[in-house]
Amino acid sequence: ALNLDEVIRRSKTAADMGAVNALCPMQPDCALPADSPTTDWKGQKVAFCCAGCVSEWGRIDDTERAERLAKVK
């Protein structure tokens, strides 16, 4: 498990990449690595902890995407 300082450090990196979220919307307990995969959704850059989560994101509808993203901003 990552300590809070590590989570904050990684979150800042995701924000520095221009991502709108601090944690992965598919696995909110996962911090975002410095080389997080991202996708654009409705004009926002969304970062994920891994490519598998990007694929999962692609399989859910916009309503669920909005709900998940709101929880990790």
mmCIF file of the N, C-alpha and C atoms, coordinates in Angstrom:
data_MODEL
# 
_entry.id   MODEL 
# 
loop_
_atom_site.group_PDB 
_atom_site.id 
_atom_site.type_symbol 
_atom_site.label_atom_id 
_atom_site.label_alt_id 
_atom_site.label_comp_id 
_atom_site.label_asym_id 
_atom_site.label_entity_id 
_atom_site.label_seq_id 
_atom_site.pdbx_PDB_ins_code 
_atom_site.Cartn_x 
_atom_site.Cartn_y 
_atom_site.Cartn_z 
_atom_site.occupancy 
_atom_site.B_iso_or_equiv 
_atom_site.pdbx_formal_charge 
_atom_site.auth_seq_id 
_atom_site.auth_comp_id 
_atom_site.auth_asym_id 
_atom_site.auth_atom_id 
_atom_site.pdbx_PDB_model_num 
ATOM 1   N N  . ALA A 1 1  ? 0.842   -1.193 0.000   1.00 0.00 ? 1  ALA A N  1 
ATOM 2   C CA . ALA A 1 1  ? 0.000   0.000  0.000   1.00 0.00 ? 1  ALA A CA 1 
ATOM 3   C C  . ALA A 1 1  ? 0.882   1.249  0.000   1.00 0.00 ? 1  ALA A C  1 
ATOM 4   N N  . LEU A 1 2  ? 0.411   2.262  -0.674  1.00 0.00 ? 2  LEU A N  1 
ATOM 5   C CA . LEU A 1 2  ? 1.145   3.519  -0.736  1.00 0.00 ? 2  LEU A CA 1 
ATOM 6   C C  . LEU A 1 2  ? 0.802   4.385  0.461   1.00 0.00 ? 2  LEU A C  1 
ATOM 7   N N  . ASN A 1 3  ? 1.787   5.121  0.950   1.00 0.00 ? 3  ASN A N  1 
ATOM 8   C CA . ASN A 1 3  ? 1.481   6.046  2.024   1.00 0.00 ? 3  ASN A CA 1 
ATOM 9   C C  . ASN A 1 3  ? 0.904   7.331  1.436   1.00 0.00 ? 3  ASN A C  1 
ATOM 10  N N  . LEU A 1 4  ? 0.357   8.160  2.263   1.00 0.00 ? 4  LEU A N  1 
ATOM 11  C CA . LEU A 1 4  ? -0.317  9.371  1.801   1.00 0.00 ? 4  LEU A CA 1 
ATOM 12  C C  . LEU A 1 4  ? 0.611   10.283 1.012   1.00 0.00 ? 4  LEU A C  1 
ATOM 13  N N  . ASP A 1 5  ? 1.846   10.429 1.452   1.00 0.00 ? 5  ASP A N  1 
ATOM 14  C CA . ASP A 1 5  ? 2.793   11.280 0.724   1.00 0.00 ? 5  ASP A CA 1 
ATOM 15  C C  . ASP A 1 5  ? 3.005   10.786 -0.695  1.00 0.00 ? 5  ASP A C  1 
ATOM 16  N N  . GLU A 1 6  ? 3.081   9.466  -0.876  1.00 0.00 ? 6  GLU A N  1 
ATOM 17  C CA . GLU A 1 6  ? 3.276   8.888  -2.198  1.00 0.00 ? 6  GLU A CA 1 
ATOM 18  C C  . GLU A 1 6  ? 2.042   9.131  -3.065  1.00 0.00 ? 6  GLU A C  1 
ATOM 19  N N  . VAL A 1 7  ? 0.864   8.970  -2.488  1.00 0.00 ? 7  VAL A N  1 
ATOM 20  C CA . VAL A 1 7  ? -0.371  9.224  -3.231  1.00 0.00 ? 7  VAL A CA 1 
ATOM 21  C C  . VAL A 1 7  ? -0.423  10.680 -3.679  1.00 0.00 ? 7  VAL A C  1 
ATOM 22  N N  . ILE A 1 8  ? -0.098  11.597 -2.798  1.00 0.00 ? 8  ILE A N  1 
ATOM 23  C CA . ILE A 1 8  ? -0.115  13.018 -3.135  1.00 0.00 ? 8  ILE A CA 1 
ATOM 24  C C  . ILE A 1 8  ? 0.912   13.315 -4.225  1.00 0.00 ? 8  ILE A C  1 
ATOM 25  N N  . ARG A 1 9  ? 2.109   12.754 -4.113  1.00 0.00 ? 9  ARG A N  1 
ATOM 26  C CA . ARG A 1 9  ? 3.148   12.981 -5.121  1.00 0.00 ? 9  ARG A CA 1 
ATOM 27  C C  . ARG A 1 9  ? 2.671   12.490 -6.490  1.00 0.00 ? 9  ARG A C  1 
ATOM 28  N N  . ARG A 1 10 ? 2.116   11.311 -6.533  1.00 0.00 ? 10 ARG A N  1 
ATOM 29  C CA . ARG A 1 10 ? 1.651   10.764 -7.808  1.00 0.00 ? 10 ARG A CA 1 
ATOM 30  C C  . ARG A 1 10 ? 0.452   11.535 -8.337  1.00 0.00 ? 10 ARG A C  1 
ATOM 31  N N  . SER A 1 11 ? -0.418  11.967 -7.457  1.00 0.00 ? 11 SER A N  1 
ATOM 32  C CA . SER A 1 11 ? -1.588  12.725 -7.888  1.00 0.00 ? 11 SER A CA 1 
ATOM 33  C C  . SER A 1 11 ? -1.171  14.042 -8.532  1.00 0.00 ? 11 SER A C  1 
ATOM 34  N N  . LYS A 1 12 ? -0.184  14.704 -7.942  1.00 0.00 ? 12 LYS A N  1 
ATOM 35  C CA . LYS A 1 12 ? 0.306   15.946 -8.523  1.00 0.00 ? 12 LYS A CA 1 
ATOM 36  C C  . LYS A 1 12 ? 0.846   15.693 -9.925  1.00 0.00 ? 12 LYS A C  1 
ATOM 37  N N  . THR A 1 13 ? 1.498   14.552 -10.127 1.00 0.00 ? 13 THR A N  1 
ATOM 38  C CA . THR A 1 13 ? 2.023   14.213 -11.438 1.00 0.00 ? 13 THR A CA 1 
ATOM 39  C C  . THR A 1 13 ? 0.890   14.090 -12.447 1.00 0.00 ? 13 THR A C  1 
ATOM 40  N N  . ALA A 1 14 ? -0.194  13.435 -12.054 1.00 0.00 ? 14 ALA A N  1 
ATOM 41  C CA . ALA A 1 14 ? -1.339  13.302 -12.948 1.00 0.00 ? 14 ALA A CA 1 
ATOM 42  C C  . ALA A 1 14 ? -1.921  14.674 -13.273 1.00 0.00 ? 14 ALA A C  1 
ATOM 43  N N  . ALA A 1 15 ? -2.014  15.520 -12.262 1.00 0.00 ? 15 ALA A N  1 
ATOM 44  C CA . ALA A 1 15 ? -2.525  16.873 -12.483 1.00 0.00 ? 15 ALA A CA 1 
ATOM 45  C C  . ALA A 1 15 ? -1.584  17.651 -13.401 1.00 0.00 ? 15 ALA A C  1 
ATOM 46  N N  . ASP A 1 16 ? -0.289  17.449 -13.219 1.00 0.00 ? 16 ASP A N  1 
ATOM 47  C CA . ASP A 1 16 ? 0.689   18.125 -14.071 1.00 0.00 ? 16 ASP A CA 1 
ATOM 48  C C  . ASP A 1 16 ? 0.536   17.700 -15.531 1.00 0.00 ? 16 ASP A C  1 
ATOM 49  N N  . MET A 1 17 ? 0.073   16.477 -15.757 1.00 0.00 ? 17 MET A N  1 
ATOM 50  C CA . MET A 1 17 ? -0.158  15.990 -17.119 1.00 0.00 ? 17 MET A CA 1 
ATOM 51  C C  . MET A 1 17 ? -1.415  16.614 -17.720 1.00 0.00 ? 17 MET A C  1 
ATOM 52  N N  . GLY A 1 18 ? -2.162  17.340 -16.901 1.00 0.00 ? 18 GLY A N  1 
ATOM 53  C CA . GLY A 1 18 ? -3.387  17.955 -17.379 1.00 0.00 ? 18 GLY A CA 1 
ATOM 54  C C  . GLY A 1 18 ? -4.619  17.115 -17.106 1.00 0.00 ? 18 GLY A C  1 
ATOM 55  N N  . ALA A 1 19 ? -4.460  16.035 -16.358 1.00 0.00 ? 19 ALA A N  1 
ATOM 56  C CA . ALA A 1 19 ? -5.602  15.180 -16.029 1.00 0.00 ? 19 ALA A CA 1 
ATOM 57  C C  . ALA A 1 19 ? -6.504  15.883 -15.020 1.00 0.00 ? 19 ALA A C  1 
ATOM 58  N N  . VAL A 1 20 ? -7.804  15.640 -15.137 1.00 0.00 ? 20 VAL A N  1 
ATOM 59  C CA . VAL A 1 20 ? -8.763  16.282 -14.240 1.00 0.00 ? 20 VAL A CA 1 
ATOM 60  C C  . VAL A 1 20 ? -8.977  15.486 -12.958 1.00 0.00 ? 20 VAL A C  1 
ATOM 61  N N  . ASN A 1 21 ? -8.463  14.264 -12.911 1.00 0.00 ? 21 ASN A N  1 
ATOM 62  C CA . ASN A 1 21 ? -8.692  13.402 -11.753 1.00 0.00 ? 21 ASN A CA 1 
ATOM 63  C C  . ASN A 1 21 ? -7.397  13.124 -10.999 1.00 0.00 ? 21 ASN A C  1 
ATOM 64  N N  . ALA A 1 22 ? -7.544  12.875 -9.691  1.00 0.00 ? 22 ALA A N  1 
ATOM 65  C CA . ALA A 1 22 ? -6.397  12.600 -8.829  1.00 0.00 ? 22 ALA A CA 1 
ATOM 66  C C  . ALA A 1 22 ? -6.179  11.108 -8.611  1.00 0.00 ? 22 ALA A C  1 
ATOM 67  N N  . LEU A 1 23 ? -7.226  10.313 -8.786  1.00 0.00 ? 23 LEU A N  1 
ATOM 68  C CA . LEU A 1 23 ? -7.164  8.868  -8.609  1.00 0.00 ? 23 LEU A CA 1 
ATOM 69  C C  . LEU A 1 23 ? -7.830  8.207  -9.808  1.00 0.00 ? 23 LEU A C  1 
ATOM 70  N N  . CYS A 1 24 ? -7.560  6.929  -9.998  1.00 0.00 ? 24 CYS A N  1 
ATOM 71  C CA . CYS A 1 24 ? -8.154  6.196  -11.114 1.00 0.00 ? 24 CYS A CA 1 
ATOM 72  C C  . CYS A 1 24 ? -9.666  6.089  -10.932 1.00 0.00 ? 24 CYS A C  1 
ATOM 73  N N  . PRO A 1 25 ? -10.460 6.471  -11.944 1.00 0.00 ? 25 PRO A N  1 
ATOM 74  C CA . PRO A 1 25 ? -11.916 6.389  -11.804 1.00 0.00 ? 25 PRO A CA 1 
ATOM 75  C C  . PRO A 1 25 ? -12.447 4.955  -11.770 1.00 0.00 ? 25 PRO A C  1 
ATOM 76  N N  . MET A 1 26 ? -11.685 4.011  -12.278 1.00 0.00 ? 26 MET A N  1 
ATOM 77  C CA . MET A 1 26 ? -12.134 2.629  -12.285 1.00 0.00 ? 26 MET A CA 1 
ATOM 78  C C  . MET A 1 26 ? -11.701 1.888  -11.025 1.00 0.00 ? 26 MET A C  1 
ATOM 79  N N  . GLN A 1 27 ? -10.549 2.260  -10.481 1.00 0.00 ? 27 GLN A N  1 
ATOM 80  C CA . GLN A 1 27 ? -10.032 1.668  -9.238  1.00 0.00 ? 27 GLN A CA 1 
ATOM 81  C C  . GLN A 1 27 ? -9.554  2.812  -8.343  1.00 0.00 ? 27 GLN A C  1 
ATOM 82  N N  . PRO A 1 28 ? -10.485 3.467  -7.649  1.00 0.00 ? 28 PRO A N  1 
ATOM 83  C CA . PRO A 1 28 ? -10.135 4.669  -6.874  1.00 0.00 ? 28 PRO A CA 1 
ATOM 84  C C  . PRO A 1 28 ? -9.107  4.447  -5.769  1.00 0.00 ? 28 PRO A C  1 
ATOM 85  N N  . ASP A 1 29 ? -8.860  3.195  -5.407  1.00 0.00 ? 29 ASP A N  1 
ATOM 86  C CA . ASP A 1 29 ? -7.839  2.935  -4.399  1.00 0.00 ? 29 ASP A CA 1 
ATOM 87  C C  . ASP A 1 29 ? -6.445  2.873  -5.018  1.00 0.00 ? 29 ASP A C  1 
ATOM 88  N N  . CYS A 1 30 ? -6.367  3.027  -6.336  1.00 0.00 ? 30 CYS A N  1 
ATOM 89  C CA . CYS A 1 30 ? -5.074  3.000  -7.030  1.00 0.00 ? 30 CYS A CA 1 
ATOM 90  C C  . CYS A 1 30 ? -4.619  4.421  -7.356  1.00 0.00 ? 30 CYS A C  1 
ATOM 91  N N  . ALA A 1 31 ? -3.405  4.725  -6.941  1.00 0.00 ? 31 ALA A N  1 
ATOM 92  C CA . ALA A 1 31 ? -2.815  6.016  -7.292  1.00 0.00 ? 31 ALA A CA 1 
ATOM 93  C C  . ALA A 1 31 ? -2.428  5.990  -8.764  1.00 0.00 ? 31 ALA A C  1 
ATOM 94  N N  . LEU A 1 32 ? -2.281  7.145  -9.336  1.00 0.00 ? 32 LEU A N  1 
ATOM 95  C CA . LEU A 1 32 ? -1.919  7.257  -10.744 1.00 0.00 ? 32 LEU A CA 1 
ATOM 96  C C  . LEU A 1 32 ? -0.402  7.330  -10.887 1.00 0.00 ? 32 LEU A C  1 
ATOM 97  N N  . PRO A 1 33 ? 0.203   6.425  -11.652 1.00 0.00 ? 33 PRO A N  1 
ATOM 98  C CA . PRO A 1 33 ? 1.645   6.483  -11.864 1.00 0.00 ? 33 PRO A CA 1 
ATOM 99  C C  . PRO A 1 33 ? 2.022   7.676  -12.735 1.00 0.00 ? 33 PRO A C  1 
ATOM 100 N N  . ALA A 1 34 ? 3.284   8.022  -12.725 1.00 0.00 ? 34 ALA A N  1 
ATOM 101 C CA . ALA A 1 34 ? 3.761   9.175  -13.495 1.00 0.00 ? 34 ALA A CA 1 
ATOM 102 C C  . ALA A 1 34 ? 3.471   9.025  -14.989 1.00 0.00 ? 34 ALA A C  1 
ATOM 103 N N  . ASP A 1 35 ? 3.469   7.790  -15.474 1.00 0.00 ? 35 ASP A N  1 
ATOM 104 C CA . ASP A 1 35 ? 3.218   7.540  -16.897 1.00 0.00 ? 35 ASP A CA 1 
ATOM 105 C C  . ASP A 1 35 ? 1.802   6.996  -17.133 1.00 0.00 ? 35 ASP A C  1 
ATOM 106 N N  . SER A 1 36 ? 0.850   7.531  -16.393 1.00 0.00 ? 36 SER A N  1 
ATOM 107 C CA . SER A 1 36 ? -0.545  7.075  -16.488 1.00 0.00 ? 36 SER A CA 1 
ATOM 108 C C  . SER A 1 36 ? -1.070  7.130  -17.915 1.00 0.00 ? 36 SER A C  1 
ATOM 109 N N  . PRO A 1 37 ? -1.755  6.060  -18.343 1.00 0.00 ? 37 PRO A N  1 
ATOM 110 C CA . PRO A 1 37 ? -2.455  6.168  -19.618 1.00 0.00 ? 37 PRO A CA 1 
ATOM 111 C C  . PRO A 1 37 ? -3.630  7.128  -19.451 1.00 0.00 ? 37 PRO A C  1 
ATOM 112 N N  . THR A 1 38 ? -3.943  7.873  -20.493 1.00 0.00 ? 38 THR A N  1 
ATOM 113 C CA . THR A 1 38 ? -5.045  8.830  -20.422 1.00 0.00 ? 38 THR A CA 1 
ATOM 114 C C  . THR A 1 38 ? -5.960  8.666  -21.628 1.00 0.00 ? 38 THR A C  1 
ATOM 115 N N  . THR A 1 39 ? -7.145  9.211  -21.502 1.00 0.00 ? 39 THR A N  1 
ATOM 116 C CA . THR A 1 39 ? -8.075  9.300  -22.618 1.00 0.00 ? 39 THR A CA 1 
ATOM 117 C C  . THR A 1 39 ? -8.802  10.626 -22.500 1.00 0.00 ? 39 THR A C  1 
ATOM 118 N N  . ASP A 1 40 ? -9.282  11.126 -23.601 1.00 0.00 ? 40 ASP A N  1 
ATOM 119 C CA . ASP A 1 40 ? -10.074 12.354 -23.569 1.00 0.00 ? 40 ASP A CA 1 
ATOM 120 C C  . ASP A 1 40 ? -11.537 11.978 -23.526 1.00 0.00 ? 40 ASP A C  1 
ATOM 121 N N  . TRP A 1 41 ? -12.279 12.637 -22.647 1.00 0.00 ? 41 TRP A N  1 
ATOM 122 C CA . TRP A 1 41 ? -13.712 12.397 -22.522 1.00 0.00 ? 41 TRP A CA 1 
ATOM 123 C C  . TRP A 1 41 ? -14.395 13.743 -22.303 1.00 0.00 ? 41 TRP A C  1 
ATOM 124 N N  . LYS A 1 42 ? -15.246 14.107 -23.235 1.00 0.00 ? 42 LYS A N  1 
ATOM 125 C CA . LYS A 1 42 ? -15.990 15.373 -23.155 1.00 0.00 ? 42 LYS A CA 1 
ATOM 126 C C  . LYS A 1 42 ? -15.063 16.562 -22.901 1.00 0.00 ? 42 LYS A C  1 
ATOM 127 N N  . GLY A 1 43 ? -13.927 16.572 -23.589 1.00 0.00 ? 43 GLY A N  1 
ATOM 128 C CA . GLY A 1 43 ? -12.999 17.683 -23.484 1.00 0.00 ? 43 GLY A CA 1 
ATOM 129 C C  . GLY A 1 43 ? -12.116 17.676 -22.252 1.00 0.00 ? 43 GLY A C  1 
ATOM 130 N N  . GLN A 1 44 ? -12.159 16.593 -21.478 1.00 0.00 ? 44 GLN A N  1 
ATOM 131 C CA . GLN A 1 44 ? -11.334 16.484 -20.274 1.00 0.00 ? 44 GLN A CA 1 
ATOM 132 C C  . GLN A 1 44 ? -10.352 15.336 -20.445 1.00 0.00 ? 44 GLN A C  1 
ATOM 133 N N  . LYS A 1 45 ? -9.148  15.515 -19.942 1.00 0.00 ? 45 LYS A N  1 
ATOM 134 C CA . LYS A 1 45 ? -8.169  14.424 -19.956 1.00 0.00 ? 45 LYS A CA 1 
ATOM 135 C C  . LYS A 1 45 ? -8.357  13.615 -18.682 1.00 0.00 ? 45 LYS A C  1 
ATOM 136 N N  . VAL A 1 46 ? -8.659  12.341 -18.850 1.00 0.00 ? 46 VAL A N  1 
ATOM 137 C CA . VAL A 1 46 ? -8.876  11.441 -17.718 1.00 0.00 ? 46 VAL A CA 1 
ATOM 138 C C  . VAL A 1 46 ? -7.709  10.456 -17.651 1.00 0.00 ? 46 VAL A C  1 
ATOM 139 N N  . ALA A 1 47 ? -7.080  10.360 -16.480 1.00 0.00 ? 47 ALA A N  1 
ATOM 140 C CA . ALA A 1 47 ? -5.948  9.454  -16.286 1.00 0.00 ? 47 ALA A CA 1 
ATOM 141 C C  . ALA A 1 47 ? -6.407  8.184  -15.578 1.00 0.00 ? 47 ALA A C  1 
ATOM 142 N N  . PHE A 1 48 ? -5.686  7.097  -15.858 1.00 0.00 ? 48 PHE A N  1 
ATOM 143 C CA . PHE A 1 48 ? -6.009  5.789  -15.284 1.00 0.00 ? 48 PHE A CA 1 
ATOM 144 C C  . PHE A 1 48 ? -4.746  5.158  -14.730 1.00 0.00 ? 48 PHE A C  1 
ATOM 145 N N  . CYS A 1 49 ? -4.916  4.175  -13.826 1.00 0.00 ? 49 CYS A N  1 
ATOM 146 C CA . CYS A 1 49 ? -3.753  3.512  -13.238 1.00 0.00 ? 49 CYS A CA 1 
ATOM 147 C C  . CYS A 1 49 ? -3.116  2.523  -14.204 1.00 0.00 ? 49 CYS A C  1 
ATOM 148 N N  . CYS A 1 50 ? -3.893  2.007  -15.168 1.00 0.00 ? 50 CYS A N  1 
ATOM 149 C CA . CYS A 1 50 ? -3.348  1.016  -16.101 1.00 0.00 ? 50 CYS A CA 1 
ATOM 150 C C  . CYS A 1 50 ? -4.206  0.963  -17.370 1.00 0.00 ? 50 CYS A C  1 
ATOM 151 N N  . ALA A 1 51 ? -3.683  0.321  -18.402 1.00 0.00 ? 51 ALA A N  1 
ATOM 152 C CA . ALA A 1 51 ? -4.405  0.207  -19.669 1.00 0.00 ? 51 ALA A CA 1 
ATOM 153 C C  . ALA A 1 51 ? -5.698  -0.595 -19.518 1.00 0.00 ? 51 ALA A C  1 
ATOM 154 N N  . GLY A 1 52 ? -5.721  -1.540 -18.590 1.00 0.00 ? 52 GLY A N  1 
ATOM 155 C CA . GLY A 1 52 ? -6.930  -2.327 -18.354 1.00 0.00 ? 52 GLY A CA 1 
ATOM 156 C C  . GLY A 1 52 ? -8.097  -1.452 -17.924 1.00 0.00 ? 52 GLY A C  1 
ATOM 157 N N  . CYS A 1 53 ? -7.799  -0.438 -17.121 1.00 0.00 ? 53 CYS A N  1 
ATOM 158 C CA . CYS A 1 53 ? -8.857  0.468  -16.668 1.00 0.00 ? 53 CYS A CA 1 
ATOM 159 C C  . CYS A 1 53 ? -9.356  1.350  -17.816 1.00 0.00 ? 53 CYS A C  1 
ATOM 160 N N  . VAL A 1 54 ? -8.467  1.706  -18.741 1.00 0.00 ? 54 VAL A N  1 
ATOM 161 C CA . VAL A 1 54 ? -8.893  2.470  -19.910 1.00 0.00 ? 54 VAL A CA 1 
ATOM 162 C C  . VAL A 1 54 ? -9.898  1.638  -20.708 1.00 0.00 ? 54 VAL A C  1 
ATOM 163 N N  . SER A 1 55 ? -9.622  0.352  -20.852 1.00 0.00 ? 55 SER A N  1 
ATOM 164 C CA . SER A 1 55 ? -10.536 -0.547 -21.578 1.00 0.00 ? 55 SER A CA 1 
ATOM 165 C C  . SER A 1 55 ? -11.878 -0.654 -20.867 1.00 0.00 ? 55 SER A C  1 
ATOM 166 N N  . GLU A 1 56 ? -11.841 -0.789 -19.533 1.00 0.00 ? 56 GLU A N  1 
ATOM 167 C CA . GLU A 1 56 ? -13.087 -0.855 -18.763 1.00 0.00 ? 56 GLU A CA 1 
ATOM 168 C C  . GLU A 1 56 ? -13.894 0.430  -18.946 1.00 0.00 ? 56 GLU A C  1 
ATOM 169 N N  . TRP A 1 57 ? -13.211 1.572  -18.920 1.00 0.00 ? 57 TRP A N  1 
ATOM 170 C CA . TRP A 1 57 ? -13.853 2.877  -19.109 1.00 0.00 ? 57 TRP A CA 1 
ATOM 171 C C  . TRP A 1 57 ? -14.610 2.898  -20.437 1.00 0.00 ? 57 TRP A C  1 
ATOM 172 N N  . GLY A 1 58 ? -14.019 2.303  -21.453 1.00 0.00 ? 58 GLY A N  1 
ATOM 173 C CA . GLY A 1 58 ? -14.630 2.270  -22.771 1.00 0.00 ? 58 GLY A CA 1 
ATOM 174 C C  . GLY A 1 58 ? -15.903 1.439  -22.838 1.00 0.00 ? 58 GLY A C  1 
ATOM 175 N N  . ARG A 1 59 ? -16.116 0.586  -21.843 1.00 0.00 ? 59 ARG A N  1 
ATOM 176 C CA . ARG A 1 59 ? -17.279 -0.299 -21.846 1.00 0.00 ? 59 ARG A CA 1 
ATOM 177 C C  . ARG A 1 59 ? -18.448 0.209  -21.002 1.00 0.00 ? 59 ARG A C  1 
ATOM 178 N N  . ILE A 1 60 ? -18.250 1.338  -20.299 1.00 0.00 ? 60 ILE A N  1 
ATOM 179 C CA . ILE A 1 60 ? -19.351 1.871  -19.482 1.00 0.00 ? 60 ILE A CA 1 
ATOM 180 C C  . ILE A 1 60 ? -19.966 3.086  -20.167 1.00 0.00 ? 60 ILE A C  1 
ATOM 181 N N  . ASP A 1 61 ? -21.197 3.428  -19.784 1.00 0.00 ? 61 ASP A N  1 
ATOM 182 C CA . ASP A 1 61 ? -21.876 4.555  -20.438 1.00 0.00 ? 61 ASP A CA 1 
ATOM 183 C C  . ASP A 1 61 ? -21.490 5.888  -19.798 1.00 0.00 ? 61 ASP A C  1 
ATOM 184 N N  . ASP A 1 62 ? -21.885 6.963  -20.464 1.00 0.00 ? 62 ASP A N  1 
ATOM 185 C CA . ASP A 1 62 ? -21.493 8.300  -20.006 1.00 0.00 ? 62 ASP A CA 1 
ATOM 186 C C  . ASP A 1 62 ? -22.010 8.631  -18.618 1.00 0.00 ? 62 ASP A C  1 
ATOM 187 N N  . THR A 1 63 ? -23.173 8.117  -18.252 1.00 0.00 ? 63 THR A N  1 
ATOM 188 C CA . THR A 1 63 ? -23.710 8.385  -16.914 1.00 0.00 ? 63 THR A CA 1 
ATOM 189 C C  . THR A 1 63 ? -22.784 7.808  -15.856 1.00 0.00 ? 63 THR A C  1 
ATOM 190 N N  . GLU A 1 64 ? -22.367 6.559  -16.054 1.00 0.00 ? 64 GLU A N  1 
ATOM 191 C CA . GLU A 1 64 ? -21.467 5.934  -15.082 1.00 0.00 ? 64 GLU A CA 1 
ATOM 192 C C  . GLU A 1 64 ? -20.093 6.600  -15.113 1.00 0.00 ? 64 GLU A C  1 
ATOM 193 N N  . ARG A 1 65 ? -19.634 6.998  -16.284 1.00 0.00 ? 65 ARG A N  1 
ATOM 194 C CA . ARG A 1 65 ? -18.352 7.701  -16.379 1.00 0.00 ? 65 ARG A CA 1 
ATOM 195 C C  . ARG A 1 65 ? -18.390 8.983  -15.548 1.00 0.00 ? 65 ARG A C  1 
ATOM 196 N N  . ALA A 1 66 ? -19.459 9.753  -15.692 1.00 0.00 ? 66 ALA A N  1 
ATOM 197 C CA . ALA A 1 66 ? -19.586 11.012 -14.944 1.00 0.00 ? 66 ALA A CA 1 
ATOM 198 C C  . ALA A 1 66 ? -19.595 10.757 -13.447 1.00 0.00 ? 66 ALA A C  1 
ATOM 199 N N  . GLU A 1 67 ? -20.316 9.727  -13.015 1.00 0.00 ? 67 GLU A N  1 
ATOM 200 C CA . GLU A 1 67 ? -20.379 9.409  -11.580 1.00 0.00 ? 67 GLU A CA 1 
ATOM 201 C C  . GLU A 1 67 ? -19.009 9.001  -11.051 1.00 0.00 ? 67 GLU A C  1 
ATOM 202 N N  . ARG A 1 68 ? -18.336 8.144  -11.798 1.00 0.00 ? 68 ARG A N  1 
ATOM 203 C CA . ARG A 1 68 ? -17.016 7.672  -11.338 1.00 0.00 ? 68 ARG A CA 1 
ATOM 204 C C  . ARG A 1 68 ? -16.004 8.816  -11.329 1.00 0.00 ? 68 ARG A C  1 
ATOM 205 N N  . LEU A 1 69 ? -16.026 9.658  -12.354 1.00 0.00 ? 69 LEU A N  1 
ATOM 206 C CA . LEU A 1 69 ? -15.073 10.757 -12.423 1.00 0.00 ? 69 LEU A CA 1 
ATOM 207 C C  . LEU A 1 69 ? -15.302 11.761 -11.296 1.00 0.00 ? 69 LEU A C  1 
ATOM 208 N N  . ALA A 1 70 ? -16.560 12.032 -10.963 1.00 0.00 ? 70 ALA A N  1 
ATOM 209 C CA . ALA A 1 70 ? -16.872 12.996 -9.899  1.00 0.00 ? 70 ALA A CA 1 
ATOM 210 C C  . ALA A 1 70 ? -16.283 12.540 -8.558  1.00 0.00 ? 70 ALA A C  1 
ATOM 211 N N  . LYS A 1 71 ? -16.183 11.235 -8.365  1.00 0.00 ? 71 LYS A N  1 
ATOM 212 C CA . LYS A 1 71 ? -15.675 10.699 -7.088  1.00 0.00 ? 71 LYS A CA 1 
ATOM 213 C C  . LYS A 1 71 ? -14.164 10.792 -6.940  1.00 0.00 ? 71 LYS A C  1 
ATOM 214 N N  . VAL A 1 72 ? -13.449 11.017 -8.051  1.00 0.00 ? 72 VAL A N  1 
ATOM 215 C CA . VAL A 1 72 ? -11.978 10.996 -7.974  1.00 0.00 ? 72 VAL A CA 1 
ATOM 216 C C  . VAL A 1 72 ? -11.332 12.322 -8.366  1.00 0.00 ? 72 VAL A C  1 
ATOM 217 N N  . LYS A 1 73 ? -12.126 13.386 -8.487  1.00 0.00 ? 73 LYS A N  1 
ATOM 218 C CA . LYS A 1 73 ? -11.562 14.697 -8.829  1.00 0.00 ? 73 LYS A CA 1 
ATOM 219 C C  . LYS A 1 73 ? -10.986 15.347 -7.594  1.00 0.00 ? 73 LYS A C  1 
# 
